Amino acid sequence: MSTSRPIADLDSPSESNFNVALPSRHGLDKIFEVASWVATFVGLIVLAALLIDTVVDSLPRLSWGFITNFPSTRAVAAGVLPALVGTLWLLVLTTLVAFPLGVGAGIYLEEYAPDNLFTRAIEINISNLAAVPSIIYGLLGLQVFVRWLLPVTGGRSILAGALTLALLVLPIIIITTRESLRAIPGSLRQAGFALGATRWQVIREHIFPLALPGILTGTILAISRAIGETAPLIVVGAATFITFLPTNLQSKFTALPIQIFNWVSRPVVANPDKNFQFNAAAGIVVLMVVLLGMNSIAIFLRNKFQKGRA
Amino acid sequence: MKSDFIQESNFSAMPTSEAILEAEKVTVHYGSFMALRETYINIPKNQITAFIGPSGCGKSTLLRCFNRMNDLIPGAKVGGKIRFHGENLHDRKFDKRIEEIRRRIGMVFQKPNPFSKTIYENIAFGARINGYRGDMDELVERSLRQAALWDEAKDKLKQSGLSLSGGQQQRLCIARAIAVQPEVILMDEPCSALDPISTLRIEELLHELEERYTIIIVTHNMQQASRVSDMTAFFNVKATESGQRQGYLAEYDRTEVIFQNPKEQVTQEYVSGRFG
Ligand SMILES: Nc1ncnc2c1ncn2[C@@H]1O[C@H](COP(=O)(O)OP(=O)(O)OP(=O)(O)O)[C@@H](O)[C@H]1O
Ligand SMILES: [Mg+2]
């Protein structure tokens, strides 16, 4: 061994196989730090600009009346009540259908299903389904729920809409469930089995509770997306001008994105009574409040379940 | 003394108690890879049997045959017979009673794996799912006492099992295994993640448990094997012509014989650290 050298000499290449080159490495480090900061900031700026623009546009219309009024041919009197109620119905129905089915399928595929050609084919198909454009789901819903299942759904009804949206989020819920389950270490399953637990006992007591926060977060994000969907609902035939609230599952319905889309597509005119652009902006704000509400519930539930377990 | 205890001729020693588990011509494949070849071994009741041998020789593999944990590994195939009280555990008729087998033959893993629940629940879980009808508080206390964890844990039964130190967690896992009142406890390198003091505590614990349970312990620690066990099985690997590394049981005898006067040259080299 050579005698020790002062630390300042360490990056001199003499008698060493290491080229430490700290200044250039630190330089690179700095460049990437700045680059990722810029990436974050650009996204934030665009988002903030959109939000502020929308909120400013919505101000002339945003009032309690806007929420409690039915649509009208007069822009100042038109409100979102049926659309808001329709969206809330869709939200609840979609969740009721998609959550149990998706989580059940996820548990089966991840915990029970043998690893064979058949299950692998299913797996690939589910991943592909998650990437299918939403309008295709609309067409499927139109054929299956509106036409074939007419006696059950009553045609272009809120039930047909909810089932279509459920179909849309199902692959995402299945995938999230599987990923959350996969993240739980196998050693916990082995511990359970080694005590003589059945598969269901292990899942119920040890695996599912740990996976639940992840499953809930994924599910709520998926359903939030679905609630903002317009295309599939237009295809299954959501109405745009509705002057009553849904009373049962077979009622005709509209939803916030449909209403917003309808308003946005009206011509921009000077006459304030005919200018629906402000209504569209106000509608967007209402929709965003609904989505923010859902995301807060997601965060609340996640924290609750994470604290709930030891 | 049972004369049929050691089945192969070169295993002459006879343990002083009856066999609770008997492996007969056990061969384990993972897919097409043969991990363990034609193993015969009889595990004496209420004694401690140590499995030693180089990495990859199939110690864990054989251990998992005893409580059918290999069933959970896709592609694992177990051939031969594992007799528990004389009945072949791998018989089809036990397929519907695997849970009962696993309750009676418990397991402690290499890495402590307490459930993400309270200390109390960690122990109560196994008892509850197996339909235990006695006093749960008492069972929890008794199990923790037997695992020498009661004094450290009695004031925090409602805290997470994960809040314990590694050594405490391993003792919790032992307590959890004891709580379902098994007859056999399989331990796969239970001390490999522990400091010397925790290791010593667990070794003391093993001696206490020996009265009531049959214990099989896999260990890489020669001193540990010689300190705690009554019988020692030395496993080894040999390469086949095709280059695959197969595990086999090289020698099985009383611990003092294995460590002081083994019959096989490889055993001698392994236990004295002159192996490979
Ligand atoms: N789940 C598995 N799938 C495929 N091969 C496996 C599996 N488990 C073990 N093996 C193989 O079987 C052989 C024996 O493994 P095993 O885990 O029984 O060895 P071991 O004696 O316990 O080794 P160690 O002392 O390192 O724990 C090894 O070659 C290993 O690669
Ligand atoms: Mg092992």
Coordinates of C-alpha atoms and ligand atoms in Angstrom, one line a residue:
Chain A
M1 CA 0.0 0.0 0.0
S2 CA 1.2 3.5 -0.8
T3 CA 1.2 6.0 2.0
S4 CA -2.0 8.0 2.4
R5 CA -2.5 11.0 0.3
P6 CA -4.2 14.3 1.3
I7 CA -7.9 14.3 0.3
A8 CA -7.4 17.1 -2.2
D9 CA -5.3 14.7 -4.3
L10 CA -7.9 12.1 -4.5
D11 CA -9.2 13.1 -7.9
S12 CA -5.8 13.3 -9.5
P13 CA -5.6 10.3 -11.9
S14 CA -2.1 9.4 -10.8
E15 CA -1.6 5.8 -9.6
S16 CA -5.4 5.3 -9.4
N17 CA -7.9 3.4 -11.5
F18 CA -10.6 5.7 -10.5
N19 CA -11.4 8.9 -12.3
V20 CA -13.5 10.5 -9.6
A21 CA -14.3 13.7 -11.6
L22 CA -16.6 15.2 -9.0
P23 CA -17.1 18.6 -10.6
S24 CA -18.5 17.2 -13.9
R25 CA -20.7 14.7 -12.0
H26 CA -22.0 17.4 -9.8
G27 CA -22.6 19.5 -12.9
L28 CA -24.7 16.8 -14.4
D29 CA -26.6 16.3 -11.2
K30 CA -27.5 20.0 -11.2
I31 CA -28.7 19.9 -14.8
F32 CA -31.1 17.1 -14.1
E33 CA -32.3 18.8 -10.9
V34 CA -33.2 21.9 -12.9
A35 CA -34.7 19.9 -15.7
S36 CA -37.1 18.0 -13.5
W37 CA -38.0 21.2 -11.7
V38 CA -38.8 22.8 -15.0
A39 CA -41.0 19.8 -16.0
T40 CA -42.9 20.1 -12.7
F41 CA -43.3 23.8 -13.1
V42 CA -44.5 23.7 -16.7
G43 CA -47.3 21.3 -15.7
L44 CA -48.3 23.3 -12.7
I45 CA -48.4 26.6 -14.7
V46 CA -50.6 25.2 -17.4
L47 CA -52.9 23.6 -14.9
A48 CA -53.2 26.8 -12.8
A49 CA -53.8 28.9 -15.9
L50 CA -56.6 26.6 -17.0
L51 CA -58.2 26.6 -13.5
I52 CA -58.0 30.3 -13.0
D53 CA -59.4 31.0 -16.5
T54 CA -62.3 28.6 -15.9
V55 CA -63.1 30.0 -12.4
V56 CA -63.0 33.5 -13.7
D57 CA -65.4 32.6 -16.5
S58 CA -67.7 30.9 -14.2
L59 CA -68.0 33.8 -11.7
P60 CA -71.0 35.5 -13.5
R61 CA -73.1 32.3 -13.2
L62 CA -71.8 30.6 -10.1
S63 CA -74.6 30.9 -7.5
W64 CA -76.8 28.7 -5.5
G65 CA -79.4 29.1 -8.2
F66 CA -77.1 27.6 -10.8
I67 CA -77.0 24.4 -8.7
T68 CA -80.7 24.2 -8.0
N69 CA -82.1 25.3 -11.4
F70 CA -83.1 23.1 -14.3
P71 CA -81.7 23.8 -17.8
S72 CA -83.4 26.7 -19.6
T73 CA -83.2 28.3 -23.0
R74 CA -82.2 31.5 -21.1
A75 CA -78.5 31.3 -20.1
V76 CA -78.9 33.3 -17.0
A77 CA -81.6 31.0 -15.7
A78 CA -80.1 27.7 -16.7
G79 CA -78.8 25.5 -14.0
V80 CA -77.2 22.1 -13.5
L81 CA -79.5 20.3 -11.1
P82 CA -80.5 17.3 -13.3
A83 CA -76.9 16.9 -14.5
L84 CA -75.5 17.1 -11.0
V85 CA -78.0 14.6 -9.6
G86 CA -77.5 12.4 -12.7
T87 CA -73.7 12.4 -12.1
L88 CA -74.2 11.6 -8.4
W89 CA -76.4 8.6 -9.4
L90 CA -73.9 7.4 -11.9
L91 CA -71.2 7.7 -9.3
V92 CA -73.0 5.6 -6.8
L93 CA -74.3 3.0 -9.3
T94 CA -71.0 2.7 -11.1
T95 CA -69.2 2.2 -7.8
L96 CA -71.7 -0.4 -6.5
V97 CA -71.3 -2.4 -9.7
A98 CA -67.6 -2.0 -10.5
F99 CA -66.0 -2.2 -7.1
P100 CA -67.2 -5.6 -5.9
L101 CA -66.8 -7.1 -9.4
G102 CA -63.4 -5.6 -10.0
V103 CA -62.0 -6.4 -6.6
G104 CA -63.4 -9.9 -6.7
A105 CA -61.9 -10.5 -10.1
G106 CA -58.6 -9.1 -8.9
I107 CA -58.5 -11.3 -5.8
Y108 CA -59.3 -14.3 -7.9
L109 CA -56.7 -13.7 -10.5
E110 CA -54.0 -12.8 -8.1
E111 CA -54.6 -15.1 -5.2
Y112 CA -56.6 -18.1 -6.4
A113 CA -56.1 -18.6 -10.2
P114 CA -53.5 -21.1 -11.3
D115 CA -50.8 -19.8 -13.5
N116 CA -51.8 -21.3 -16.9
L117 CA -52.4 -20.3 -20.5
F118 CA -56.0 -19.5 -19.8
T119 CA -55.4 -17.1 -16.9
R120 CA -52.5 -15.5 -18.7
A121 CA -54.7 -14.9 -21.7
I122 CA -57.3 -13.3 -19.4
E123 CA -54.6 -11.2 -17.9
I124 CA -53.3 -9.9 -21.2
N125 CA -56.9 -9.1 -22.3
I126 CA -57.6 -7.2 -19.2
S127 CA -54.6 -5.0 -19.7
N128 CA -55.6 -4.4 -23.3
L129 CA -59.2 -3.5 -22.2
A130 CA -57.8 -0.9 -19.9
A131 CA -56.4 0.8 -23.0
V132 CA -59.5 0.6 -25.2
P133 CA -60.9 4.1 -26.0
S134 CA -63.9 5.0 -24.0
I135 CA -66.1 5.5 -27.0
I136 CA -65.8 1.8 -27.8
Y137 CA -67.2 1.0 -24.3
G138 CA -70.0 3.4 -25.3
L139 CA -70.8 1.3 -28.4
L140 CA -70.6 -1.9 -26.4
G141 CA -73.0 -0.4 -23.8
L142 CA -75.4 0.8 -26.5
Q143 CA -75.6 -2.7 -28.0
V144 CA -75.6 -4.7 -24.8
F145 CA -77.3 -2.6 -22.2
V146 CA -79.5 -0.3 -24.2
R147 CA -80.7 -2.8 -26.9
W148 CA -80.2 -6.4 -25.7
L149 CA -81.0 -5.7 -22.0
L150 CA -83.8 -3.3 -22.8
P151 CA -86.3 -5.1 -20.5
V152 CA -83.9 -4.7 -17.6
T153 CA -82.4 -1.3 -18.2
G154 CA -85.3 0.3 -19.9
G155 CA -83.2 1.5 -22.8
R156 CA -81.3 4.8 -22.7
S157 CA -81.5 4.9 -18.9
I158 CA -79.3 5.9 -16.0
L159 CA -78.8 2.2 -15.3
A160 CA -77.5 1.6 -18.9
G161 CA -75.2 4.6 -18.4
A162 CA -73.9 3.4 -15.1
L163 CA -73.3 -0.2 -16.4
T164 CA -71.3 1.2 -19.3
L165 CA -69.1 3.3 -17.0
A166 CA -68.7 0.3 -14.7
L167 CA -67.4 -1.7 -17.7
L168 CA -65.0 1.2 -18.5
V169 CA -63.5 1.2 -15.0
L170 CA -63.6 -2.5 -14.4
P171 CA -60.2 -3.4 -16.0
I172 CA -58.5 -0.5 -14.1
I173 CA -60.0 -1.7 -10.8
I174 CA -58.9 -5.3 -11.5
I175 CA -55.4 -4.2 -12.3
T176 CA -55.1 -1.9 -9.3
T177 CA -56.4 -4.7 -7.0
R178 CA -53.9 -7.1 -8.4
E179 CA -51.0 -4.7 -8.0
S180 CA -52.0 -3.8 -4.5
L181 CA -52.2 -7.5 -3.6
R182 CA -48.9 -8.3 -5.2
A183 CA -47.2 -5.6 -3.2
I184 CA -48.0 -7.5 0.0
P185 CA -45.0 -9.7 0.8
G186 CA -45.5 -13.5 0.3
S187 CA -44.0 -14.1 3.7
L188 CA -47.2 -13.0 5.3
R189 CA -49.2 -15.5 3.2
Q190 CA -46.8 -18.2 4.2
A191 CA -47.1 -17.2 7.8
G192 CA -50.9 -17.6 7.6
F193 CA -50.8 -20.9 5.7
A194 CA -48.2 -22.3 8.1
L195 CA -50.7 -21.8 11.0
G196 CA -53.4 -23.8 9.1
A197 CA -55.3 -20.9 7.7
T198 CA -57.3 -21.4 4.5
R199 CA -56.6 -19.1 1.6
W200 CA -59.7 -17.0 2.3
Q201 CA -58.7 -16.6 5.9
V202 CA -55.3 -15.4 4.9
I203 CA -56.6 -13.0 2.4
R204 CA -59.4 -11.7 4.6
E205 CA -57.3 -11.2 7.7
H206 CA -53.9 -10.3 6.5
I207 CA -53.6 -9.6 2.8
F208 CA -56.8 -7.6 1.9
P209 CA -56.6 -5.2 4.8
L210 CA -53.1 -4.2 3.8
A211 CA -54.0 -3.9 0.2
L212 CA -57.2 -2.0 0.8
P213 CA -55.8 1.5 0.9
G214 CA -54.2 1.0 -2.5
I215 CA -57.3 -0.6 -3.9
L216 CA -59.4 2.3 -2.7
T217 CA -57.1 4.9 -4.1
G218 CA -57.0 3.2 -7.5
T219 CA -60.7 2.7 -7.6
I220 CA -61.6 6.2 -6.7
L221 CA -59.2 7.6 -9.2
A222 CA -60.6 5.3 -11.9
I223 CA -64.2 6.3 -11.0
S224 CA -63.3 10.0 -11.0
R225 CA -62.1 9.6 -14.5
A226 CA -65.2 7.8 -15.5
I227 CA -67.4 10.5 -14.0
G228 CA -65.7 13.0 -16.3
E229 CA -66.3 10.8 -19.4
T230 CA -68.6 12.3 -22.1
A231 CA -68.2 10.1 -25.1
P232 CA -69.6 6.8 -23.8
L233 CA -72.6 8.5 -22.2
I234 CA -73.4 10.3 -25.4
V235 CA -73.3 7.0 -27.3
V236 CA -75.6 5.2 -24.8
G237 CA -77.9 8.2 -25.2
A238 CA -77.8 10.5 -22.2
A239 CA -80.2 13.3 -22.9
T240 CA -79.1 16.9 -23.0
F241 CA -82.2 18.7 -22.0
I242 CA -83.9 17.2 -19.0
T243 CA -86.4 18.9 -16.8
F244 CA -86.9 16.3 -14.2
L245 CA -84.7 14.3 -11.7
P246 CA -84.2 10.6 -12.0
T247 CA -86.7 8.7 -10.0
N248 CA -85.6 5.1 -10.6
L249 CA -82.9 3.1 -12.4
Q250 CA -84.7 3.2 -15.7
S251 CA -85.1 7.0 -15.7
K252 CA -83.7 9.1 -18.5
F253 CA -80.8 11.1 -17.4
T254 CA -78.1 13.6 -18.1
A255 CA -74.7 14.2 -16.5
L256 CA -72.4 17.1 -15.9
P257 CA -70.0 16.4 -18.7
I258 CA -72.9 16.1 -21.2
Q259 CA -74.4 19.3 -20.0
I260 CA -71.1 21.1 -20.1
F261 CA -70.4 19.7 -23.6
N262 CA -73.8 20.9 -24.7
W263 CA -73.3 24.4 -23.4
V264 CA -69.8 24.7 -24.8
S265 CA -71.0 23.8 -28.3
R266 CA -73.5 26.7 -28.4
P267 CA -72.3 29.7 -30.4
V268 CA -70.6 32.6 -28.5
V269 CA -72.9 35.6 -28.8
A270 CA -73.0 39.1 -27.2
N271 CA -76.4 38.7 -25.7
P272 CA -75.8 37.6 -22.1
D273 CA -79.1 35.7 -22.1
K274 CA -78.0 33.5 -25.0
N275 CA -74.3 33.2 -24.1
F276 CA -73.9 29.7 -22.5
Q277 CA -70.1 29.9 -22.2
F278 CA -70.2 31.1 -18.7
N279 CA -72.6 28.3 -17.8
A280 CA -70.1 25.8 -19.2
A281 CA -67.4 27.2 -17.1
A282 CA -69.6 27.1 -14.0
G283 CA -70.5 23.6 -14.9
I284 CA -66.9 22.6 -15.0
V285 CA -66.3 24.2 -11.6
V286 CA -69.2 22.1 -10.2
L287 CA -67.8 18.9 -11.7
M288 CA -64.4 19.7 -10.3
V289 CA -65.9 20.2 -6.9
V290 CA -67.5 16.7 -7.2
L291 CA -64.2 15.2 -8.2
L292 CA -62.2 16.9 -5.5
G293 CA -64.8 15.7 -3.0
M294 CA -64.2 12.1 -4.2
N295 CA -60.5 12.5 -4.0
S296 CA -60.8 13.8 -0.5
I297 CA -62.9 10.8 0.4
A298 CA -60.2 8.6 -1.1
I299 CA -57.5 10.3 1.0
F300 CA -59.7 10.1 4.1
L301 CA -60.4 6.4 3.6
R302 CA -56.8 5.6 3.0
N303 CA -55.7 7.3 6.1
K304 CA -58.5 5.7 8.1
F305 CA -57.6 2.2 7.0
Q306 CA -53.9 2.8 7.4
K307 CA -54.5 3.9 10.9
G308 CA -57.0 1.2 11.6
R309 CA -54.5 -1.5 11.3
A310 CA -51.7 -1.9 13.8
Chain B
M1 CA -35.3 -48.6 20.6
K2 CA -36.7 -49.3 17.1
S3 CA -34.4 -51.2 14.9
D4 CA -35.9 -49.8 11.7
F5 CA -35.2 -46.3 12.7
I6 CA -32.3 -45.6 10.4
Q7 CA -33.1 -47.1 7.1
E8 CA -29.9 -47.0 5.1
S9 CA -27.2 -49.4 6.2
N10 CA -24.5 -46.7 6.7
F11 CA -26.7 -45.0 9.3
S12 CA -26.2 -47.2 12.3
A13 CA -27.1 -45.0 15.3
M14 CA -30.4 -45.4 16.8
P15 CA -32.2 -42.7 18.6
T16 CA -33.9 -43.4 21.8
S17 CA -37.4 -42.4 21.0
E18 CA -40.0 -43.3 18.4
A19 CA -40.2 -41.5 15.0
I20 CA -42.9 -38.9 14.6
L21 CA -42.0 -38.1 11.0
E22 CA -40.5 -40.4 8.5
A23 CA -39.4 -39.5 5.0
E24 CA -39.2 -42.4 2.7
K25 CA -37.5 -42.0 -0.7
V26 CA -38.5 -38.4 -0.9
T27 CA -37.5 -36.7 -4.1
V28 CA -38.4 -33.1 -4.9
H29 CA -38.5 -31.5 -8.3
Y30 CA -38.9 -27.8 -9.1
G31 CA -40.2 -28.1 -12.6
S32 CA -37.7 -30.4 -14.3
F33 CA -34.9 -29.6 -11.8
M34 CA -34.4 -32.2 -9.1
A35 CA -33.5 -30.4 -5.9
L36 CA -33.5 -33.3 -3.5
R37 CA -32.9 -36.9 -4.3
E38 CA -34.3 -40.0 -2.6
T39 CA -34.0 -39.0 1.0
Y40 CA -34.8 -41.3 3.8
I41 CA -34.9 -39.8 7.3
N42 CA -36.7 -40.5 10.5
I43 CA -37.4 -37.7 12.9
P44 CA -37.5 -38.7 16.6
K45 CA -40.3 -37.5 18.7
N46 CA -39.6 -34.8 21.4
Q47 CA -36.1 -34.3 20.2
I48 CA -34.3 -31.6 18.3
T49 CA -33.1 -32.6 14.9
A50 CA -30.7 -30.2 13.0
F51 CA -30.4 -30.0 9.3
I52 CA -27.0 -28.8 8.2
G53 CA -25.3 -28.5 4.8
P54 CA -24.1 -26.2 2.1
S55 CA -26.4 -23.7 0.5
G56 CA -28.8 -25.1 -2.1
C57 CA -28.6 -28.7 -0.8
G58 CA -32.3 -28.9 -0.2
K59 CA -32.7 -28.4 3.5
S60 CA -35.5 -25.9 3.2
T61 CA -37.0 -28.0 0.5
L62 CA -37.2 -31.1 2.7
L63 CA -38.5 -29.0 5.6
R64 CA -41.3 -27.7 3.5
C65 CA -42.3 -31.3 2.6
F66 CA -43.2 -32.0 6.2
N67 CA -46.0 -29.4 6.4
R68 CA -46.8 -29.5 2.6
M69 CA -45.7 -25.9 2.1
N70 CA -44.3 -27.0 -1.2
D71 CA -47.9 -27.3 -2.4
L72 CA -47.8 -23.5 -2.6
I73 CA -44.8 -23.4 -4.9
P74 CA -45.9 -23.7 -8.5
G75 CA -44.1 -26.4 -10.3
A76 CA -42.9 -28.2 -7.1
K77 CA -43.4 -31.9 -7.2
V78 CA -42.8 -34.1 -4.1
G79 CA -42.3 -37.8 -4.7
G80 CA -42.0 -40.6 -2.1
K81 CA -43.7 -40.7 1.3
I82 CA -43.7 -38.4 4.3
R83 CA -45.2 -40.4 7.2
F84 CA -46.6 -38.5 10.2
H85 CA -47.6 -40.9 12.9
G86 CA -47.3 -43.6 10.2
E87 CA -49.7 -42.0 7.7
N88 CA -48.5 -40.6 4.4
L89 CA -49.1 -36.8 4.4
H90 CA -48.9 -36.6 0.7
D91 CA -51.7 -39.1 0.2
R92 CA -54.7 -37.8 -1.7
K93 CA -56.9 -38.2 1.3
F94 CA -55.0 -35.5 3.1
D95 CA -55.6 -33.0 0.3
K96 CA -58.7 -31.8 2.1
R97 CA -57.0 -31.7 5.5
I98 CA -53.9 -29.7 4.7
E99 CA -54.9 -27.0 7.2
E100 CA -55.0 -29.6 10.0
I101 CA -51.6 -30.9 9.0
R102 CA -50.2 -27.4 9.1
R103 CA -51.7 -26.7 12.5
R104 CA -50.1 -29.9 13.9
I105 CA -46.8 -29.3 12.2
G106 CA -45.9 -25.6 12.7
M107 CA -43.3 -23.5 11.0
V108 CA -41.0 -20.6 11.9
F109 CA -39.3 -18.9 9.0
Q110 CA -35.9 -17.5 8.4
K111 CA -37.0 -13.9 8.3
P112 CA -39.3 -12.9 11.2
N113 CA -42.7 -12.4 9.5
P114 CA -45.2 -11.2 12.2
F115 CA -48.6 -10.2 10.9
S116 CA -49.3 -6.5 10.6
K117 CA -51.6 -6.7 13.6
T118 CA -51.3 -6.4 17.3
I119 CA -49.0 -8.7 19.3
Y120 CA -52.2 -10.2 20.9
E121 CA -53.8 -10.7 17.5
N122 CA -50.7 -12.3 16.1
I123 CA -51.0 -15.1 18.5
A124 CA -54.8 -15.2 18.7
F125 CA -55.2 -15.5 14.9
G126 CA -54.0 -19.1 14.6
A127 CA -56.0 -20.3 17.6
R128 CA -59.2 -18.5 16.4
I129 CA -59.1 -19.9 12.8
N130 CA -58.5 -23.3 14.1
G131 CA -61.6 -23.1 16.3
Y132 CA -59.9 -22.7 19.7
R133 CA -62.6 -22.5 22.3
G134 CA -60.6 -21.9 25.5
D135 CA -59.6 -18.7 27.2
M136 CA -57.9 -16.6 24.6
D137 CA -56.2 -14.2 27.0
E138 CA -54.7 -17.2 28.9
L139 CA -53.5 -18.8 25.7
V140 CA -51.8 -15.6 24.5
E141 CA -50.0 -15.3 27.9
R142 CA -49.0 -18.9 28.0
S143 CA -47.7 -18.8 24.4
L144 CA -45.7 -15.6 25.0
R145 CA -44.3 -17.1 28.2
Q146 CA -43.2 -20.3 26.5
A147 CA -41.5 -18.2 23.8
A148 CA -39.8 -16.1 26.5
L149 CA -41.4 -12.9 25.3
W150 CA -44.0 -12.3 28.0
D151 CA -42.0 -9.9 30.1
E152 CA -41.0 -7.8 27.2
A153 CA -44.4 -7.8 25.6
K154 CA -47.0 -7.9 28.4
D155 CA -47.4 -4.2 28.5
K156 CA -47.8 -3.7 24.8
L157 CA -50.1 -6.5 23.7
K158 CA -52.2 -4.0 21.8
Q159 CA -49.2 -2.6 19.9
S160 CA -48.2 -3.8 16.4
G161 CA -46.1 -6.9 16.2
L162 CA -44.0 -5.0 13.8
S163 CA -43.0 -2.5 16.6
L164 CA -40.8 -5.2 18.2
S165 CA -37.1 -5.7 17.5
G166 CA -36.0 -8.4 15.1
G167 CA -35.2 -10.9 17.9
Q168 CA -38.5 -10.2 19.6
Q169 CA -40.4 -10.5 16.4
Q170 CA -38.8 -14.0 15.9
R171 CA -39.8 -15.0 19.4
L172 CA -43.3 -13.7 18.6
C173 CA -43.4 -15.9 15.5
I174 CA -42.4 -18.8 17.7
A175 CA -45.1 -17.9 20.2
R176 CA -47.6 -17.8 17.3
A177 CA -46.5 -21.2 16.2
I178 CA -46.8 -22.6 19.7
A179 CA -50.2 -21.1 20.2
V180 CA -52.0 -23.6 17.9
Q181 CA -50.5 -26.4 20.0
P182 CA -48.6 -28.2 17.2
E183 CA -46.7 -31.5 17.7
V184 CA -43.8 -30.5 15.5
I185 CA -42.2 -27.2 14.9
L186 CA -40.1 -26.7 11.7
M187 CA -37.6 -23.9 11.9
D188 CA -35.8 -22.7 8.9
E189 CA -32.7 -20.8 10.0
P190 CA -34.7 -19.0 12.8
C191 CA -31.6 -17.2 14.1
S192 CA -30.0 -16.1 10.9
A193 CA -31.2 -12.6 11.2
L194 CA -30.5 -12.3 14.9
D195 CA -27.7 -11.0 17.1
P196 CA -25.8 -13.4 19.4
I197 CA -27.9 -12.6 22.4
S198 CA -31.2 -13.1 20.8
T199 CA -29.8 -16.3 19.3
L200 CA -28.8 -17.6 22.7
R201 CA -32.2 -16.8 24.0
I202 CA -33.9 -18.8 21.2
E203 CA -31.5 -21.7 21.8
E204 CA -32.4 -21.8 25.5
L205 CA -36.0 -21.6 24.4
L206 CA -35.5 -24.6 22.1
H207 CA -34.3 -26.7 25.0
E208 CA -37.4 -25.8 27.0
L209 CA -39.7 -26.5 24.1
E210 CA -38.1 -29.9 23.5
E211 CA -40.1 -31.5 26.3
R212 CA -43.4 -30.8 24.6
Y213 CA -42.5 -30.5 20.9
T214 CA -40.5 -32.2 18.2
I215 CA -38.3 -29.6 16.6
I216 CA -36.5 -29.7 13.3
I217 CA -34.1 -26.8 12.9
V218 CA -32.2 -25.8 9.7
T219 CA -29.0 -23.9 10.6
H220 CA -25.7 -22.8 9.0
N221 CA -24.2 -22.3 12.4
M222 CA -22.2 -25.4 13.4
Q223 CA -22.0 -24.4 17.0
Q224 CA -25.7 -23.9 17.1
A225 CA -26.3 -27.4 15.7
S226 CA -24.0 -29.0 18.1
R227 CA -25.3 -27.0 21.1
V228 CA -29.0 -27.6 20.6
S229 CA -29.7 -30.7 18.6
D230 CA -29.9 -34.4 19.5
M231 CA -29.7 -35.6 16.0
T232 CA -28.0 -34.0 13.0
A233 CA -28.6 -34.6 9.3
F234 CA -25.9 -33.5 7.0
F235 CA -27.1 -32.7 3.5
N236 CA -24.8 -32.2 0.5
V237 CA -24.9 -31.4 -3.1
K238 CA -23.4 -33.3 -6.0
A239 CA -23.3 -32.4 -9.6
T240 CA -24.9 -34.9 -12.1
E241 CA -23.3 -35.6 -15.5
S242 CA -25.6 -32.9 -17.0
G243 CA -24.2 -30.4 -14.5
Q244 CA -27.3 -30.1 -12.3
R245 CA -26.7 -29.7 -8.6
Q246 CA -28.7 -32.3 -6.7
G247 CA -29.1 -32.3 -3.0
Y248 CA -29.0 -35.5 -1.0
L249 CA -28.8 -36.6 2.6
A250 CA -25.1 -37.5 3.1
E251 CA -25.2 -38.6 6.7
Y252 CA -27.6 -38.7 9.6
D253 CA -26.7 -39.6 13.1
R254 CA -26.6 -38.5 16.7
T255 CA -25.2 -35.0 16.9
E256 CA -22.1 -36.0 18.8
V257 CA -21.3 -38.6 16.2
I258 CA -21.7 -36.2 13.4
F259 CA -19.5 -33.6 15.0
Q260 CA -16.9 -35.9 16.6
N261 CA -16.8 -39.1 14.7
P262 CA -18.6 -38.9 11.4
K263 CA -18.4 -41.9 9.0
E264 CA -18.3 -39.8 5.9
Q265 CA -15.3 -37.9 4.8
V266 CA -17.4 -34.9 3.5
T267 CA -19.2 -34.7 6.8
Q268 CA -15.9 -34.5 8.6
E269 CA -14.7 -31.8 6.2
Y270 CA -18.0 -29.8 6.5
V271 CA -18.3 -29.8 10.2
S272 CA -14.7 -28.9 10.7
G273 CA -14.9 -26.0 8.2
R274 CA -12.6 -27.6 5.6
F275 CA -15.3 -28.0 3.1
G276 CA -15.3 -27.3 -0.6
Ligands
LIG1 N1 -39.3 -22.1 -5.2 C1 -38.3 -22.7 -5.9 N2 -38.3 -22.7 -7.3 C2 -37.3 -23.3 -8.0 N3 -36.2 -23.8 -7.4 C3 -36.1 -23.8 -6.1 C4 -37.1 -23.2 -5.3 N4 -36.7 -23.3 -4.0 C5 -35.5 -23.9 -4.0 N5 -35.1 -24.2 -5.3 C6 -33.9 -24.8 -5.7 O1 -33.8 -26.0 -5.0 C7 -32.5 -26.2 -4.5 C8 -32.5 -26.4 -3.0 O2 -33.0 -25.2 -2.4 P1 -33.3 -25.1 -0.9 O3 -33.9 -23.8 -0.6 O4 -34.0 -26.3 -0.4 O5 -31.7 -25.1 -0.3 P2 -31.2 -24.9 1.2 O6 -30.5 -26.1 1.5 O7 -32.3 -24.5 2.1 O8 -30.2 -23.7 1.0 P3 -29.9 -22.5 2.0 O9 -29.0 -23.0 3.0 O10 -29.2 -21.5 1.1 O11 -31.2 -22.0 2.5 C9 -31.7 -25.0 -4.9 O12 -30.9 -25.3 -6.0 C10 -32.7 -24.0 -5.3 O13 -32.2 -23.2 -6.4
MG2 MG -32.9 -22.7 3.1

